[in-house]
Short mmCIF file of N, CA and C in Angstrom, two decimals:
data_model
loop_
_atom_site.label_atom_id
_atom_site.label_comp_id
_atom_site.label_asym_id
_atom_site.label_seq_id
_atom_site.Cartn_x
_atom_site.Cartn_y
_atom_site.Cartn_z
N MET A 1 15.74 -44.71 29.25
CA MET A 1 16.35 -42.74 28.58
C MET A 1 17.69 -43.60 29.14
N GLY A 2 18.90 -42.92 27.74
CA GLY A 2 20.19 -42.80 27.88
C GLY A 2 21.04 -44.02 27.28
N THR A 3 19.96 -45.10 27.45
CA THR A 3 21.27 -45.89 26.19
C THR A 3 20.61 -46.01 24.73
N GLN A 4 19.27 -45.46 24.88
CA GLN A 4 18.44 -45.40 22.89
C GLN A 4 19.20 -44.09 22.86
N LEU A 5 19.31 -44.02 21.20
CA LEU A 5 19.45 -42.53 20.45
C LEU A 5 18.27 -42.70 20.15
N ALA A 6 17.68 -40.82 20.80
CA ALA A 6 16.61 -39.69 20.76
C ALA A 6 16.66 -39.77 18.99
N CYS A 7 14.89 -39.58 18.36
CA CYS A 7 14.52 -39.67 17.19
C CYS A 7 15.67 -38.61 16.94
N LYS A 8 16.16 -37.88 17.75
CA LYS A 8 16.13 -36.67 16.95
C LYS A 8 17.59 -36.27 16.64
N THR A 9 18.13 -37.28 17.67
CA THR A 9 19.37 -36.89 17.37
C THR A 9 20.67 -36.16 16.32
N ARG A 10 19.83 -37.73 15.17
CA ARG A 10 21.20 -37.62 14.06
C ARG A 10 20.37 -36.13 12.79
N ARG A 11 19.37 -35.80 13.07
CA ARG A 11 18.73 -34.41 12.93
C ARG A 11 19.26 -33.31 13.13
N ILE A 12 19.44 -33.16 14.91
CA ILE A 12 20.13 -32.19 15.09
C ILE A 12 21.60 -31.90 14.65
N VAL A 13 21.89 -33.15 14.68
CA VAL A 13 23.52 -33.38 14.58
C VAL A 13 24.06 -32.49 12.67
N ALA A 14 22.89 -33.34 11.93
CA ALA A 14 23.23 -32.93 10.98
C ALA A 14 23.04 -31.71 10.34
N TYR A 15 22.04 -31.42 11.21
CA TYR A 15 21.69 -29.69 11.22
C TYR A 15 22.68 -28.81 11.51
N ALA A 16 23.43 -28.92 12.93
CA ALA A 16 24.51 -28.57 13.10
C ALA A 16 25.58 -28.19 12.26
N ALA A 17 25.42 -29.61 10.87
CA ALA A 17 26.57 -29.23 10.06
C ALA A 17 28.09 -29.14 11.01
N GLY A 18 28.38 -29.51 11.57
CA GLY A 18 30.13 -29.25 12.23
C GLY A 18 30.47 -27.94 12.70
N ARG A 19 29.39 -27.23 13.53
CA ARG A 19 29.44 -25.97 14.00
C ARG A 19 28.96 -26.59 15.26
N ASP A 20 29.43 -25.42 16.20
CA ASP A 20 28.93 -26.15 17.52
C ASP A 20 27.42 -25.17 18.06
N PHE A 21 27.02 -25.97 19.11
CA PHE A 21 25.79 -25.84 19.78
C PHE A 21 25.31 -26.23 20.79
N VAL A 22 24.50 -25.76 20.95
CA VAL A 22 23.77 -26.02 22.81
C VAL A 22 22.91 -26.52 21.86
N TRP A 23 22.23 -27.74 23.61
CA TRP A 23 21.02 -28.61 23.85
C TRP A 23 21.21 -29.40 24.68
N ALA A 24 19.25 -28.28 25.04
CA ALA A 24 18.81 -29.16 26.03
C ALA A 24 17.53 -29.60 26.24
N ASP A 25 17.31 -31.04 26.78
CA ASP A 25 16.12 -31.38 25.95
C ASP A 25 16.58 -33.07 27.33
N ASP A 26 15.33 -33.34 27.64
CA ASP A 26 14.38 -34.12 28.19
C ASP A 26 14.95 -35.62 28.31
N GLU A 27 15.56 -35.87 26.49
CA GLU A 27 15.76 -36.91 26.03
C GLU A 27 17.19 -37.19 25.80
N ILE A 28 18.62 -36.42 26.72
CA ILE A 28 19.48 -37.05 26.52
C ILE A 28 19.83 -38.40 27.80
N GLY A 29 21.20 -38.45 26.39
CA GLY A 29 21.46 -40.14 27.42
C GLY A 29 22.51 -40.12 26.87
N ALA A 30 22.94 -41.32 26.91
CA ALA A 30 24.85 -42.24 26.85
C ALA A 30 24.49 -41.74 25.49
N ALA A 31 23.81 -42.24 24.90
CA ALA A 31 23.89 -42.33 23.91
C ALA A 31 23.71 -41.60 22.09
N ASN A 32 23.45 -40.91 22.85
CA ASN A 32 22.68 -39.25 22.32
C ASN A 32 24.28 -38.41 22.80
N ARG A 33 24.93 -38.41 23.91
CA ARG A 33 26.16 -38.04 24.12
C ARG A 33 27.48 -38.54 22.85
N ALA A 34 27.62 -39.71 23.15
CA ALA A 34 27.99 -40.98 22.38
C ALA A 34 28.09 -40.38 20.52
N ARG A 35 26.58 -40.02 19.62
CA ARG A 35 26.67 -40.36 18.65
C ARG A 35 26.99 -38.39 18.47
N VAL A 36 26.91 -37.57 18.99
CA VAL A 36 27.27 -36.08 19.35
C VAL A 36 28.60 -36.09 19.73
N ALA A 37 29.83 -36.67 20.36
CA ALA A 37 31.09 -36.69 20.14
C ALA A 37 31.50 -37.05 18.94
N ALA A 38 31.03 -38.30 18.51
CA ALA A 38 31.47 -38.87 17.36
C ALA A 38 31.54 -37.81 16.06
N ARG A 39 30.36 -36.67 15.84
CA ARG A 39 30.74 -36.10 14.82
C ARG A 39 32.22 -35.85 14.44
N ASP A 40 32.12 -35.19 13.17
CA ASP A 40 33.26 -35.22 13.34
C ASP A 40 33.87 -33.03 13.59
N ALA A 41 33.32 -32.49 13.20
CA ALA A 41 33.78 -31.38 13.80
C ALA A 41 32.67 -30.31 14.78
N GLY A 42 32.91 -28.97 15.64
CA GLY A 42 32.70 -28.36 15.90
C GLY A 42 32.39 -28.85 18.01
N ASP A 43 32.18 -28.13 18.74
CA ASP A 43 31.70 -28.38 20.00
C ASP A 43 30.16 -28.55 20.69
N ALA A 44 29.28 -28.95 21.50
CA ALA A 44 28.76 -29.19 21.34
C ALA A 44 28.47 -29.05 23.59
N LEU A 45 27.47 -28.65 24.08
CA LEU A 45 27.29 -29.16 25.27
C LEU A 45 25.95 -29.56 25.06
N LEU A 46 25.50 -30.56 25.99
CA LEU A 46 24.48 -30.98 25.90
C LEU A 46 23.71 -31.24 27.11
N ARG A 47 22.60 -30.67 27.65
CA ARG A 47 22.11 -30.05 28.84
C ARG A 47 21.27 -31.30 28.79
N ARG A 48 20.73 -31.68 29.63
CA ARG A 48 19.58 -32.62 30.37
C ARG A 48 18.51 -32.00 30.93
N VAL A 49 17.42 -32.07 30.58
CA VAL A 49 16.69 -31.15 31.59
C VAL A 49 15.36 -31.91 31.77
N ASP A 50 14.77 -31.65 33.03
CA ASP A 50 13.87 -32.69 34.19
C ASP A 50 12.69 -31.68 32.62
N ALA A 51 11.75 -32.60 32.76
CA ALA A 51 10.70 -32.46 31.74
C ALA A 51 9.68 -32.27 32.82
N ARG A 52 9.78 -32.70 34.10
CA ARG A 52 9.01 -32.31 35.34
C ARG A 52 8.74 -30.76 35.60
N VAL A 53 9.73 -30.29 34.73
CA VAL A 53 10.58 -28.51 35.44
C VAL A 53 10.63 -28.05 34.88
N GLY A 54 11.24 -28.70 33.91
CA GLY A 54 12.15 -27.48 32.26
C GLY A 54 12.59 -27.04 32.69
N LEU A 55 13.58 -25.81 32.15
CA LEU A 55 14.30 -25.09 31.81
C LEU A 55 14.73 -24.24 33.18
N THR A 56 16.29 -24.22 34.02
CA THR A 56 15.96 -23.90 35.14
C THR A 56 16.81 -22.50 34.77
N ALA A 57 17.09 -21.88 36.28
CA ALA A 57 18.22 -20.93 36.40
C ALA A 57 19.41 -21.96 36.26
N ASP A 58 20.08 -22.84 36.66
CA ASP A 58 20.65 -23.59 36.44
C ASP A 58 21.19 -24.04 35.20
N ASN A 59 20.06 -23.94 34.73
CA ASN A 59 20.52 -24.85 32.98
C ASN A 59 21.06 -23.67 32.10
N TYR A 60 20.00 -22.28 32.28
CA TYR A 60 20.46 -20.84 31.79
C TYR A 60 22.16 -20.99 32.31
N LEU A 61 22.43 -20.63 33.22
CA LEU A 61 24.07 -20.28 33.59
C LEU A 61 24.50 -21.16 32.89
N ALA A 62 24.51 -22.76 32.97
CA ALA A 62 25.60 -23.59 32.31
C ALA A 62 25.17 -23.03 30.85
N VAL A 63 24.56 -22.64 30.25
CA VAL A 63 24.42 -22.56 29.21
C VAL A 63 25.67 -21.42 28.77
N ALA A 64 25.21 -20.14 29.47
CA ALA A 64 25.38 -18.30 29.64
C ALA A 64 27.68 -19.25 29.84
N ALA A 65 27.24 -20.22 30.57
CA ALA A 65 29.32 -20.62 31.15
C ALA A 65 29.48 -20.78 29.87
N TRP A 66 28.98 -21.73 29.45
CA TRP A 66 29.40 -22.44 28.39
C TRP A 66 29.82 -21.05 27.03
N LEU A 67 28.47 -20.79 26.95
CA LEU A 67 28.88 -19.80 25.58
C LEU A 67 30.60 -18.79 26.39
N ARG A 68 30.45 -17.85 27.33
CA ARG A 68 31.71 -17.52 28.05
C ARG A 68 32.61 -18.11 27.05
N GLY A 69 32.93 -19.67 27.44
CA GLY A 69 33.93 -20.09 27.66
C GLY A 69 34.42 -20.64 26.24
N ARG A 70 33.39 -20.21 25.39
CA ARG A 70 33.67 -20.02 23.66
C ARG A 70 34.34 -18.72 23.08
N THR A 71 33.89 -18.32 23.62
CA THR A 71 33.48 -16.60 23.05
C THR A 71 35.44 -16.06 24.27
N GLY A 72 35.72 -16.39 24.81
CA GLY A 72 36.71 -16.11 25.53
C GLY A 72 36.80 -15.03 27.01
N GLY A 73 34.86 -15.23 26.82
CA GLY A 73 34.25 -13.17 27.64
C GLY A 73 34.13 -13.50 29.02
#
């Protein structure tokens, strides 16, 4: 993982169309982060999830904190 671009990365970036977004996935690695960082506009939170465990309270807390930072609240 990490060095290869996940097959869905281009589609997710295209769908976001410059908007901010959160992506939680077990396939997020360095190549995916670089591709998302290279896009033209919008911010993104990429959160790697352990496929054996799934989404955890820590994942939800990280997303909530990121969203609070986006809205200033």
